[in-house]
Coordinates of C-alpha atoms (C1' of nucleotides) in Angstrom, one line a residue:
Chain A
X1 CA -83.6 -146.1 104.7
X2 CA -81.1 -144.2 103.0
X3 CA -78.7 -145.8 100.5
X4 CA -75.2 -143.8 100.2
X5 CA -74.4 -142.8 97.0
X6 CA -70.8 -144.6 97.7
X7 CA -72.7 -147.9 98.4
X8 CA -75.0 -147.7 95.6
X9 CA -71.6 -147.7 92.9
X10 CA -70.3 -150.3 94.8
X11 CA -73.1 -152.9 94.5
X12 CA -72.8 -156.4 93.3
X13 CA -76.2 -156.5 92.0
X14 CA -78.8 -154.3 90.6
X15 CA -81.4 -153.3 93.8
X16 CA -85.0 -153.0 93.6
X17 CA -86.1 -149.9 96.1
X18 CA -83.7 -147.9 96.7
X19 CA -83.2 -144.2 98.0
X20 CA -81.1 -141.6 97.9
X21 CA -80.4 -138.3 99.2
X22 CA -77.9 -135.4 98.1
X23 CA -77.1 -132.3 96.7
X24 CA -77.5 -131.8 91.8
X25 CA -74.4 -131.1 90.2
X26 CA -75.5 -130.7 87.0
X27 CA -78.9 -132.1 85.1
X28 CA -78.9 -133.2 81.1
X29 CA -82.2 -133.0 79.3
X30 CA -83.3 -134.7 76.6
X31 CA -86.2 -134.1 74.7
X32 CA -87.8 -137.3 76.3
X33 CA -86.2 -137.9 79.7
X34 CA -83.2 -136.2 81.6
X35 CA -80.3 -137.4 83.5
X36 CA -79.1 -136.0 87.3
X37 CA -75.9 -136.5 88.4
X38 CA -76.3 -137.0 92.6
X39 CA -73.4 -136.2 95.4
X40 CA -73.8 -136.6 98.5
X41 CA -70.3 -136.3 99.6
X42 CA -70.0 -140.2 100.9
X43 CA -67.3 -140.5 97.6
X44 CA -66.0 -138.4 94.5
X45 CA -67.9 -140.1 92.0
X46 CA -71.5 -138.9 91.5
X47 CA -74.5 -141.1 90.9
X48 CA -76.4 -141.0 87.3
X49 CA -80.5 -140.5 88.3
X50 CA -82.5 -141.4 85.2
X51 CA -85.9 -139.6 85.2
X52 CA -88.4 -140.5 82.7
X53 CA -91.7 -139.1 81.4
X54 CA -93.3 -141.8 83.2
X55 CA -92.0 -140.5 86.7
X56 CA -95.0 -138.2 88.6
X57 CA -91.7 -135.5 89.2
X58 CA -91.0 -135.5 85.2
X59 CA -92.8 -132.5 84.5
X60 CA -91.2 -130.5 87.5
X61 CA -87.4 -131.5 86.4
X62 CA -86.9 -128.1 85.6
X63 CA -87.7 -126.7 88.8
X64 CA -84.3 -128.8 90.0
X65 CA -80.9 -126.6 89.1
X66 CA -77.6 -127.5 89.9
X67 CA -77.2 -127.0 93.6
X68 CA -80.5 -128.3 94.8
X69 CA -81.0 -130.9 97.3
X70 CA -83.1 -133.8 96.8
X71 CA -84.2 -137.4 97.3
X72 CA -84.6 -140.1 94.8
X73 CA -86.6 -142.7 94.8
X74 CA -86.4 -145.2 92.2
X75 CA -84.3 -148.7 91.9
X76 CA -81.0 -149.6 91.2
X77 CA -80.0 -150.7 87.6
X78 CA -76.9 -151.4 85.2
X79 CA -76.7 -148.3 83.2
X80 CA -76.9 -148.7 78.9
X81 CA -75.0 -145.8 78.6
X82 CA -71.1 -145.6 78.7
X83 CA -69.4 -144.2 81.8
X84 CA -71.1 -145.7 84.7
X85 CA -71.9 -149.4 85.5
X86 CA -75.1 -148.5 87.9
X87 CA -77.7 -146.0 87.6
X88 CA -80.7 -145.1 89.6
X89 CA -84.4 -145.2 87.2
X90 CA -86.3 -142.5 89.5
X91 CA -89.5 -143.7 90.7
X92 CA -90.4 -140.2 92.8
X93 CA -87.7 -137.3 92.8
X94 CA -88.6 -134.8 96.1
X95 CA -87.3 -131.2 95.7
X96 CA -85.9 -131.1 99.2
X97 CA -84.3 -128.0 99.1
X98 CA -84.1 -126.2 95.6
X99 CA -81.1 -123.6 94.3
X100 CA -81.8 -120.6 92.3
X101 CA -80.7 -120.0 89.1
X102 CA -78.1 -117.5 91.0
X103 CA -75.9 -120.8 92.3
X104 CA -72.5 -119.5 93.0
X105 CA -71.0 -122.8 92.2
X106 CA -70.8 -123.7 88.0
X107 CA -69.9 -126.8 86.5
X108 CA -66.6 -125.9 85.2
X109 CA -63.9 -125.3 87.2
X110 CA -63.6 -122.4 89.3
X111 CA -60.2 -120.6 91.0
X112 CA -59.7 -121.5 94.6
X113 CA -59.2 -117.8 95.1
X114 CA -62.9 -117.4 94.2
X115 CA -63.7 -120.0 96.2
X116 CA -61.8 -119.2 99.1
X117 CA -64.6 -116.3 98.8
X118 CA -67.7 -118.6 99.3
X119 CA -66.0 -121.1 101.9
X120 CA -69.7 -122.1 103.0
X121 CA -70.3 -123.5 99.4
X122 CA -66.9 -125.0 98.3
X123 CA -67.5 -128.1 100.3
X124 CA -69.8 -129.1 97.6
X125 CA -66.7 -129.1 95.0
X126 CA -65.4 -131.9 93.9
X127 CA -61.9 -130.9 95.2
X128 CA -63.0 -129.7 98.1
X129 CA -65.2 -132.4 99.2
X130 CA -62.1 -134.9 98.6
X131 CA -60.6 -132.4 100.6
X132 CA -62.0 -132.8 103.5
X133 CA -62.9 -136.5 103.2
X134 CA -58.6 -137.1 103.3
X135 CA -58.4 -134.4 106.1
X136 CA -60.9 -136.5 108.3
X137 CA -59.3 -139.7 107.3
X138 CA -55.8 -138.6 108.3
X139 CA -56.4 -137.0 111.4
X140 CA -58.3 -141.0 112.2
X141 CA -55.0 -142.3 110.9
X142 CA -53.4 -140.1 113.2
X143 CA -55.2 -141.4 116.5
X144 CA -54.8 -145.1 114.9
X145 CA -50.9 -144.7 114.4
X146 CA -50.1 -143.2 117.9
X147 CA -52.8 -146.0 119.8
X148 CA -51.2 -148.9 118.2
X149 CA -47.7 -147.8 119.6
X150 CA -49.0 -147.3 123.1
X151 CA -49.2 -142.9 123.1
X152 CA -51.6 -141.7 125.1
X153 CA -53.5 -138.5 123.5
X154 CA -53.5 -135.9 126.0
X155 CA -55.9 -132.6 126.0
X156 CA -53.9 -129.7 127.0
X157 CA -55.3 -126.1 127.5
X158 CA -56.1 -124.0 124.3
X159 CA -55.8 -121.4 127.4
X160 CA -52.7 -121.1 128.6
X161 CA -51.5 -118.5 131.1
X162 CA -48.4 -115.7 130.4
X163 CA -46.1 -116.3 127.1
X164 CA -43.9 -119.0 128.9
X165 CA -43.1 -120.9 125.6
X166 CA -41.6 -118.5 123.8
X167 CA -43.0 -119.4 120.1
X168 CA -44.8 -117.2 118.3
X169 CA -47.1 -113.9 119.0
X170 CA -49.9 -114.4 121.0
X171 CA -53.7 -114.0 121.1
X172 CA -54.6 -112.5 124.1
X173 CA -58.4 -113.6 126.0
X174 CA -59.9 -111.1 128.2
X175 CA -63.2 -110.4 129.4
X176 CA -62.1 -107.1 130.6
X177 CA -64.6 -103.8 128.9
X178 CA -61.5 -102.9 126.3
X179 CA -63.6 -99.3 125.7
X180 CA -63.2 -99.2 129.4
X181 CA -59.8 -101.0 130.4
X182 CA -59.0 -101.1 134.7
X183 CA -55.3 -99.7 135.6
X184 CA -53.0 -100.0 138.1
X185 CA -50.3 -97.5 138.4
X186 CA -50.4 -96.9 134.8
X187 CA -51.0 -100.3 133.7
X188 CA -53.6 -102.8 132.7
X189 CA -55.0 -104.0 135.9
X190 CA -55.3 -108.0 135.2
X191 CA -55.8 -108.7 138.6
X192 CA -59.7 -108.0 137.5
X193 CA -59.6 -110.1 134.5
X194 CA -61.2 -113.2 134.2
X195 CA -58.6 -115.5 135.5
X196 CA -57.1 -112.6 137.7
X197 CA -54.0 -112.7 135.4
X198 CA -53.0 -112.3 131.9
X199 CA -54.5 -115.1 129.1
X200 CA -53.4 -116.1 126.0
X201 CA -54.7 -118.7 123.3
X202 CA -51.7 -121.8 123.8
X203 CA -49.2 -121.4 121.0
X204 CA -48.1 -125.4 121.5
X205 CA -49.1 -128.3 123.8
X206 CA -45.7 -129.2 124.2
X207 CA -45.1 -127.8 127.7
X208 CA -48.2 -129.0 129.2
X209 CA -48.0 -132.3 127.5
X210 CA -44.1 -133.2 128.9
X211 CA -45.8 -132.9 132.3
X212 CA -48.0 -136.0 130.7
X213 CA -45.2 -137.6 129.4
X214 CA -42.8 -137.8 132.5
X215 CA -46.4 -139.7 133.7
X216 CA -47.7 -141.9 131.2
X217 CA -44.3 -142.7 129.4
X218 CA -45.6 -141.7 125.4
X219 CA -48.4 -139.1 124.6
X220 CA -49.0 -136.5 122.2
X221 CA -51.5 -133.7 121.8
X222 CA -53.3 -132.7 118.7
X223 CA -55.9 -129.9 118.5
X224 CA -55.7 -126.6 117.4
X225 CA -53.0 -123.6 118.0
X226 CA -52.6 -120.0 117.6
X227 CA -50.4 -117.7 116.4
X228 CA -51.0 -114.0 115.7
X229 CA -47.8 -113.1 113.5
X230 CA -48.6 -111.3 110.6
X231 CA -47.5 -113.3 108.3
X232 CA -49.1 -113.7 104.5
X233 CA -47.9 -116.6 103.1
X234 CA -49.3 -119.5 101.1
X235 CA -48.0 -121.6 104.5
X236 CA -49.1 -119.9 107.7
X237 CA -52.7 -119.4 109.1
X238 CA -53.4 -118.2 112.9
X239 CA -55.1 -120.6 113.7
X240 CA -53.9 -124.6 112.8
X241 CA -53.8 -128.0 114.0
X242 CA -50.5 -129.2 115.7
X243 CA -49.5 -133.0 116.5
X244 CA -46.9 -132.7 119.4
X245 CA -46.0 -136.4 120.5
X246 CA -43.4 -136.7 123.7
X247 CA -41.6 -139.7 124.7
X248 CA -40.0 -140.2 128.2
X249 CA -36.8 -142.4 128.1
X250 CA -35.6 -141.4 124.6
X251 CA -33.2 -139.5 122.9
X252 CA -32.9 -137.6 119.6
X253 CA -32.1 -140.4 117.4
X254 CA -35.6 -142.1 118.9
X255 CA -37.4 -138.9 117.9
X256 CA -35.9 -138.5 114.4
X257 CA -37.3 -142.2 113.8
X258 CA -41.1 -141.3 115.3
X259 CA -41.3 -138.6 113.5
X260 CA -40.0 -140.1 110.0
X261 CA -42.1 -143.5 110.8
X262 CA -45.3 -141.1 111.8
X263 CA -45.2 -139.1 108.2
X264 CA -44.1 -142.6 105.7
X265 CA -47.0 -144.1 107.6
X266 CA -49.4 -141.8 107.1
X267 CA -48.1 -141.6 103.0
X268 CA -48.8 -145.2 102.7
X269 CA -52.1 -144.9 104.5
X270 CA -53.9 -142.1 102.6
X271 CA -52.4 -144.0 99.2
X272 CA -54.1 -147.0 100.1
X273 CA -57.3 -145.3 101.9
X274 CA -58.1 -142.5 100.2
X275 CA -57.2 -143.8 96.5
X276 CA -60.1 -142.3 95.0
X277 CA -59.7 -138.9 96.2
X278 CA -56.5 -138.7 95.9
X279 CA -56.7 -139.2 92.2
X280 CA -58.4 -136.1 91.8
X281 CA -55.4 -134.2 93.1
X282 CA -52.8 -136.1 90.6
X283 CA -55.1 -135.0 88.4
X284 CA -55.6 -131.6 88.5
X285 CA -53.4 -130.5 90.6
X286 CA -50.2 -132.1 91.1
X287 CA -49.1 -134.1 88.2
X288 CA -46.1 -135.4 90.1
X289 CA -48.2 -136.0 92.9
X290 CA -48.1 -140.1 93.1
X291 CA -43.9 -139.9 92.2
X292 CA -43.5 -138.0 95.2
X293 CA -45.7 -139.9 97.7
X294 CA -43.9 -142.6 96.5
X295 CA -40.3 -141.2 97.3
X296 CA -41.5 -140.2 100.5
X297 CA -43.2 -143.5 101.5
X298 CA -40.3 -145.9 99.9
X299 CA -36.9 -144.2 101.3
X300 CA -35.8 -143.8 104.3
X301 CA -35.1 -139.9 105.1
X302 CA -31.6 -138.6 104.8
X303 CA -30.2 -137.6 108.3
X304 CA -27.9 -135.1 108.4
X305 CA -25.9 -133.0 111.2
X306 CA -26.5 -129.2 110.5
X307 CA -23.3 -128.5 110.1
X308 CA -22.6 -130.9 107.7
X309 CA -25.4 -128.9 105.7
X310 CA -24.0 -125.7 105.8
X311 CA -20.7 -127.4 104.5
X312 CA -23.2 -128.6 101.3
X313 CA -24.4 -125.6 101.0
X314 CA -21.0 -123.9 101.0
X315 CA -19.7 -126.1 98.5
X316 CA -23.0 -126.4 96.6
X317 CA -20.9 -123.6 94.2
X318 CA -24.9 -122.1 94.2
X319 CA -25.6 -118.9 94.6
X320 CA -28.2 -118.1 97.3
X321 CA -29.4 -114.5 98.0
X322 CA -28.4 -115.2 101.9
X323 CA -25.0 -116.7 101.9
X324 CA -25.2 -119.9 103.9
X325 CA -23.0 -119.8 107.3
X326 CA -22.6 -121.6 110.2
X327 CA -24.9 -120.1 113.1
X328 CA -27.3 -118.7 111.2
X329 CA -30.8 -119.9 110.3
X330 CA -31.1 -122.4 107.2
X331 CA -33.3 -120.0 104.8
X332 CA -36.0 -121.3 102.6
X333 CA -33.8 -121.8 99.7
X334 CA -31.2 -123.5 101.9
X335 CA -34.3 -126.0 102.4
X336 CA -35.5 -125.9 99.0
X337 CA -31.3 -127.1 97.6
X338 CA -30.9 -129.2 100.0
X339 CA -34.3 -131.3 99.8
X340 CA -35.4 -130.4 95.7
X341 CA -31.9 -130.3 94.3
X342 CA -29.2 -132.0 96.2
X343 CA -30.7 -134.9 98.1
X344 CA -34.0 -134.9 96.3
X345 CA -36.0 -136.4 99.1
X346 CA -36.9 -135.5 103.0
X347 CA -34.2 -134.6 104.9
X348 CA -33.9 -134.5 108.5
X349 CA -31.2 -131.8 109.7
X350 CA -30.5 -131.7 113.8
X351 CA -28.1 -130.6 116.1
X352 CA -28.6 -127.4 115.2
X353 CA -26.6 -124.1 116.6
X354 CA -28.0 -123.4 120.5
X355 CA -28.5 -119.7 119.4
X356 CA -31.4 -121.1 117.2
X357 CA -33.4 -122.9 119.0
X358 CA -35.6 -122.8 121.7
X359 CA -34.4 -122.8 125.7
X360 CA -35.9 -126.2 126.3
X361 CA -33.8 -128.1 123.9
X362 CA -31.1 -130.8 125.2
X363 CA -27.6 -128.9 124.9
X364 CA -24.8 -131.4 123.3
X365 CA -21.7 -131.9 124.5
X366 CA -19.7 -130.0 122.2
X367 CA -20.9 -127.0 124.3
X368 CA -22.1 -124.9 121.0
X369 CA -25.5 -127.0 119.5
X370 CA -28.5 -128.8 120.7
X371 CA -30.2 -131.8 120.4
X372 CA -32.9 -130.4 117.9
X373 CA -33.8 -131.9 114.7
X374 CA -36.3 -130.5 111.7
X375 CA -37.5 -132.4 109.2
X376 CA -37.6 -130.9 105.3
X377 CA -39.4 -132.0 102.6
X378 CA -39.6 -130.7 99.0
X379 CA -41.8 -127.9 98.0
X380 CA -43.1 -127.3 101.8
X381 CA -39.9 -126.9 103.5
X382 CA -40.4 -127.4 107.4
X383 CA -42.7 -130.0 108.3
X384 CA -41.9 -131.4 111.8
X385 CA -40.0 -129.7 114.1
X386 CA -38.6 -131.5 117.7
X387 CA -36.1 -131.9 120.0
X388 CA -34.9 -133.8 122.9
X389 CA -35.4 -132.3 126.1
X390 CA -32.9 -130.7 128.5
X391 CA -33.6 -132.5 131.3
X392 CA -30.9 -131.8 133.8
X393 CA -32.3 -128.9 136.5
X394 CA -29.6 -127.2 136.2
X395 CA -29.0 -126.5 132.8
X396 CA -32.4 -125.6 131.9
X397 CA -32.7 -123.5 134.6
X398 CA -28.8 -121.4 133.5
X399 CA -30.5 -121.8 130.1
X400 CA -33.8 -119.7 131.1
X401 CA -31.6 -117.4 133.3
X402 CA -29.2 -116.5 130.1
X403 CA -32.3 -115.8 128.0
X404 CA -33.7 -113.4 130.7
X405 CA -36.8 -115.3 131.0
X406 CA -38.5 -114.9 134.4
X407 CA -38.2 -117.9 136.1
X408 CA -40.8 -117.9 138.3
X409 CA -43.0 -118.4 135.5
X410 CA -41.4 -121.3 135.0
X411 CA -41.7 -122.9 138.0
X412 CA -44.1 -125.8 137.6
X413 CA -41.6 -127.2 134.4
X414 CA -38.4 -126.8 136.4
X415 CA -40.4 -129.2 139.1
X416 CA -40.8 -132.0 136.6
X417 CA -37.1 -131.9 136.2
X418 CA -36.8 -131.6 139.9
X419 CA -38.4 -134.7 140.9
X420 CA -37.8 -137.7 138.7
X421 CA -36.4 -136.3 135.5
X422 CA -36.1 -139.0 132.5
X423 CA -34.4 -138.3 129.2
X424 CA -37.4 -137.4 126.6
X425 CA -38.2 -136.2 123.6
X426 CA -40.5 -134.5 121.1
X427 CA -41.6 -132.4 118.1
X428 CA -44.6 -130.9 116.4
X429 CA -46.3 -132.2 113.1
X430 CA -47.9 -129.0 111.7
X431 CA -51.5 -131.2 110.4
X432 CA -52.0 -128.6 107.6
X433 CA -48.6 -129.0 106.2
X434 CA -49.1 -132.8 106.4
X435 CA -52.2 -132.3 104.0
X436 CA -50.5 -130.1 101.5
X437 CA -48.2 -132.2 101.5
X438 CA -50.0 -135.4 100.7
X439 CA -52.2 -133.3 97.9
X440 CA -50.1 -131.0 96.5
X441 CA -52.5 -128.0 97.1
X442 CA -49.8 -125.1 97.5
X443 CA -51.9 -123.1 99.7
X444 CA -52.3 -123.4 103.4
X445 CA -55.8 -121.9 103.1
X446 CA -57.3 -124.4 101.3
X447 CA -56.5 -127.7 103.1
X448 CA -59.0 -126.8 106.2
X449 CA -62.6 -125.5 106.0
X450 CA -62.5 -121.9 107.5
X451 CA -58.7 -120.7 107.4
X452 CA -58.1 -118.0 109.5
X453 CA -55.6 -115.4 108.5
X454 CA -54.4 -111.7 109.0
X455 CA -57.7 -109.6 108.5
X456 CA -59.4 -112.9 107.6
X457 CA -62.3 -113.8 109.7
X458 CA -65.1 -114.2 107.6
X459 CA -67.6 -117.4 108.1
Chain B
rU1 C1' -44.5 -106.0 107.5
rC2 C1' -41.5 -105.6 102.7
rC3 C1' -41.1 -106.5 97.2
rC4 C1' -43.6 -107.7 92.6
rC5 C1' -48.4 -108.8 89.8
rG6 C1' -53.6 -108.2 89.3
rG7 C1' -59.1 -106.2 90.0
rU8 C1' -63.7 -105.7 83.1
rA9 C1' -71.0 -109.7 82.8
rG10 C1' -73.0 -114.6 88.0
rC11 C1' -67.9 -117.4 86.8
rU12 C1' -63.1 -117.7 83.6
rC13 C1' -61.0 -114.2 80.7
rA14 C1' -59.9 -110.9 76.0
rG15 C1' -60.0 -105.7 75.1
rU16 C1' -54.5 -103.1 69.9
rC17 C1' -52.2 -96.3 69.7
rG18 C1' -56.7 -92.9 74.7
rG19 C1' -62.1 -92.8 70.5
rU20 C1' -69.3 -95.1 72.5
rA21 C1' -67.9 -102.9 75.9
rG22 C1' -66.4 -108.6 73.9
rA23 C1' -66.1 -114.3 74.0
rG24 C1' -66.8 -118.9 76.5
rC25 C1' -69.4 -121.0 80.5
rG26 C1' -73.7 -120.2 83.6
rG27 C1' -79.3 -118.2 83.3
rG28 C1' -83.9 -117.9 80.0
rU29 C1' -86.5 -119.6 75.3
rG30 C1' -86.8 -123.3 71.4
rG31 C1' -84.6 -127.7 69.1
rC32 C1' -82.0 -132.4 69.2
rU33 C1' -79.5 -136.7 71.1
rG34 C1' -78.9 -143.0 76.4
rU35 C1' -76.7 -138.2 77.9
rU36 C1' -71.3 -137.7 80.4
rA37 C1' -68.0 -130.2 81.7
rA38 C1' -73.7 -133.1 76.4
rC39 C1' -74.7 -130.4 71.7
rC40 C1' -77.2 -126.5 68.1
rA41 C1' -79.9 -121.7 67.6
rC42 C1' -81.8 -117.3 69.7
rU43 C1' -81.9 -114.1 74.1
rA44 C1' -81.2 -111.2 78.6
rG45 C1' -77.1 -109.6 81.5
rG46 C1' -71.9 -104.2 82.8
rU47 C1' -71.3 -97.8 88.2
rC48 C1' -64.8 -101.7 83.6
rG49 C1' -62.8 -102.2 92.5
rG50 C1' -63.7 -96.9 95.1
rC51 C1' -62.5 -91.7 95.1
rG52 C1' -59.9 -87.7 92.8
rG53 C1' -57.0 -85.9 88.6
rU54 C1' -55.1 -85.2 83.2
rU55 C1' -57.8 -84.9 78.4
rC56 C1' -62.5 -82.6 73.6
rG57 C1' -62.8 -87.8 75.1
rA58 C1' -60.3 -92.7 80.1
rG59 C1' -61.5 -99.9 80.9
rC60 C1' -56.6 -97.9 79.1
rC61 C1' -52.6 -92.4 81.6
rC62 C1' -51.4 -90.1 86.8
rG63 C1' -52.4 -90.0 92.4
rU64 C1' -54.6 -92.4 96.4
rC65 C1' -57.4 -96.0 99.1
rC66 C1' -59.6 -100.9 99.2
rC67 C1' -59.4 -106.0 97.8
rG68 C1' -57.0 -110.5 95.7
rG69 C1' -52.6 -113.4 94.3
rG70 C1' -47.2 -114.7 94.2
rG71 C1' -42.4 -114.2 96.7
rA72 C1' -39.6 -112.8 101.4
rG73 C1' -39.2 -112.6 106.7
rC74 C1' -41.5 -114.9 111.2
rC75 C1' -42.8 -120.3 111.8
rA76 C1' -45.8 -125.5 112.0

RNA sequence: UCCCCGGUAGCUCAGUCGGUAGAGCGGGUGGCUGUUAACCACUAGGUCGGCGGUUCGAGCCCGUCCCGGGGAGCCA
């Protein structure tokens, strides 16, 4: 029976048979014994294996680099030496898998670009192991924090049919012979594609999930979404994971208070659950790290009309490279005053100009902005964008005409607003974002295993 | 896509004015110590991103392509 490495430190007592399994990160020889420091991803902390002459393996310790998998063995003891409470005396250490000398991975520290370029390995960091271990946890938290409220999680298509959403470049899926491509008077024949029509990878849930909602009262969606813009930044990838709750019988206000209870929540919980790991990160990567998980978790967000932004901004007496103006979009260093500088905390900006935002969104009654709100935090800018939904037929369906959209395509969502149409609302929690945040890594590619990004498709 | 910066040993980097390639870590060998990114000594290891050009001579200057990073736009 194996013994994880994270149970092992934890013991009350010292343990008489014991064995354990993992991967070396480094081995210290003495002249008359040597010490192996075990991982085996269950924690950050590695476990101390003592191997004396006495042990059968002895001889064949040098066999065992850093890298190599193996099983120990041995019992469990308090440790003489300073640094560790428990240690394991080996008994038998199996070479279940040895590394070559060639071992991409050292013991000091390495650049994340370099690591980005052996993504198959850098699980075995320390970083990135703790990586992963709070990625896991928070997407748990994620499920926990919507079930105790009553949401529903709803699985909507990662295929989705023609571009009727509007966000974002697609990706298209085909089976059609692209050396070989069918026509119809001159163009692409998709009447012999696989689903007899154009396909596209979804670029959000949210369409497919209000049908849900105007069902089952409060869902949400989260699973992966596309996006083939060409963008190179430290905070897009093609392919991410989305959280898009919807709630029928609420309004804006109802929204802005999911989404700010959804991301304090979740602040609190990796604090408290992922302590350990998160260390690391206040450590070595983010030094202000804890003081601004603790801002976040401990104040309420600042709400604030858009146009009371631009009137900060205005008066602000800063000079930005894209004077700020009503109407047009808030640019990054609009985001980065108003959240870094000025308020020095998230802020939630809404009712934003209807020229903005997308056709679905609730149109206010001052005839010029909608019921859309984004929420900003420092140093990421953007994290949660939403909206209530326009749920009168008619004004959703003048709004779809004026933006030229074909509104046949639209059919099936102008039916939900047809027959029994409920105020609701929404947004989208871009998961990624949510872990930079919480870690302080500034780069988008390193918070998930296999990022995928312009003419980036290895692994 | 645009604007900057970079590419030298397995890894992290230095390399002066254009003059025959350097360190630390990692590897190997030996030593030493209940060690903690262990330590000490010795040792092996290079198409200086690719191609072309200037020059007596290019890691260094010029052109071009490839790759990486930062910022911007698009957005989550």
């Amino acid at each position: 029976m194996l013994a994880s490495v994270h149970t092992l430190l934890q013991s009350g007592s010292a343990r008489d048979a014991v064995t354990v399994a993992g991967w070396v990160r480094t081995r210290r020889d003495s002249k008359d014994f040597s010490f192996i420091e075990l991982n085996d991803g269950t924690c950050l902390t590695n476990l101390q294996i003592l191997v004396e002459p006495g042990c059968p393996d002895y001889a064949n310790i040098g066999n065992i680099h850093t890298g190599a998998a193996i099983r120990v063995d041995g019992e469990l003891v308090a440790s003489p030496g300073k640094g560790q409470r428990w240690e394991v005396r080996a008994r038998r250490v199996h070479l279940v898998g040895p590394a070559p000398e060639d071992f991409p991975l050292q013991k000091k520290r390495h650049t994340d670009e370099y690591l980005r370029t052996i993504a198959h390995l850098r699980p075995r960091t320390n970083k990135y192991g703790a990586m992963f271990r709070i990625r896991a946890r928070l997407a748990h938290a994620i499920h926990e924090f919507f079930h105790a409220r009553g949401f529903y999680w709803i699985h909507t298509p990662i295929i989705t049919g023609a571009d009727c959403e509007g966000a974002g470049e697609l990706f298209r899926v085909t089976t059609l012979d692209l050396a070989n491509v069918p026509k119809l008077n001159g163009a692409v024949d998709f009447g012999q594609d696989f689903f007899g029509k154009e396909a596209n990878l979804t670029v959000s849930g949210q369409l497919s999930v209000e049908t849900c909602c105007l069902a089952l009262g409060k869902v949400y969606t989260f699973g992966p979404t596309f996006r083939s813009e060409n963008s190179n930044t430290s905070r897009h990838m093609a392919e991410f994971w989305m959280i898009e709750p919807e709630m029928a019988f609420a309004d804006l206000r109802d929204d802005m208070a999911l989404g700010e209870d959804l991301i304090r929540y979740l602040v609190r919980f990796v604090q408290r659950e992922c302590a350990e790991d998160l260390d690391l990160f206040a450590k070595f990567v983010d030094r202000n790290l804890p003081a601004t998980l603790e801002n976040i978790a401990g104040h309420e967000f600042i709400r604030l009309p858009y146009t009371e932004a631009v009137d900060i901004l205005q008066k602000s007496g800063r000079k930005f490279d894209y004077a700020p103006a009503w109407g047009r979009d808030l640019q990054s260093e609009h985001e980065r005053f108003l959240t870094e500088d000025h308020f020095r905390q998230p802020v939630i900006v809404y009712d934003y100009p209807q020229g903005l935002k997308a056709f679905y969104m609730r149109q206010n009654d001052d005839g010029r902005t909608v019921a859309a709100m984004d929420i900003l935090v420092p140093s990421i800018g953007e994290i949660v964008g939403g909206s209530q939904r326009e749920e009168r037929y008619d004004n959703l369906q003048r709004r779809i005409r004026e933006l030229g959209f074909n509104e046949a395509d639209y059919w099936w969502y102008l039916d939900t607003r047809k027959y029994g149409t409920v105020p609701h609302a929404g947004f989208g929690l871009g998961f990624e974002r949510l872990l930079m945040l919480v870690t302080g890594v500034g780069n988008i590619r390193d918070v998930i295993p296999f990022p995928r990004t312009p003419k980036h498709l290895e692994f």
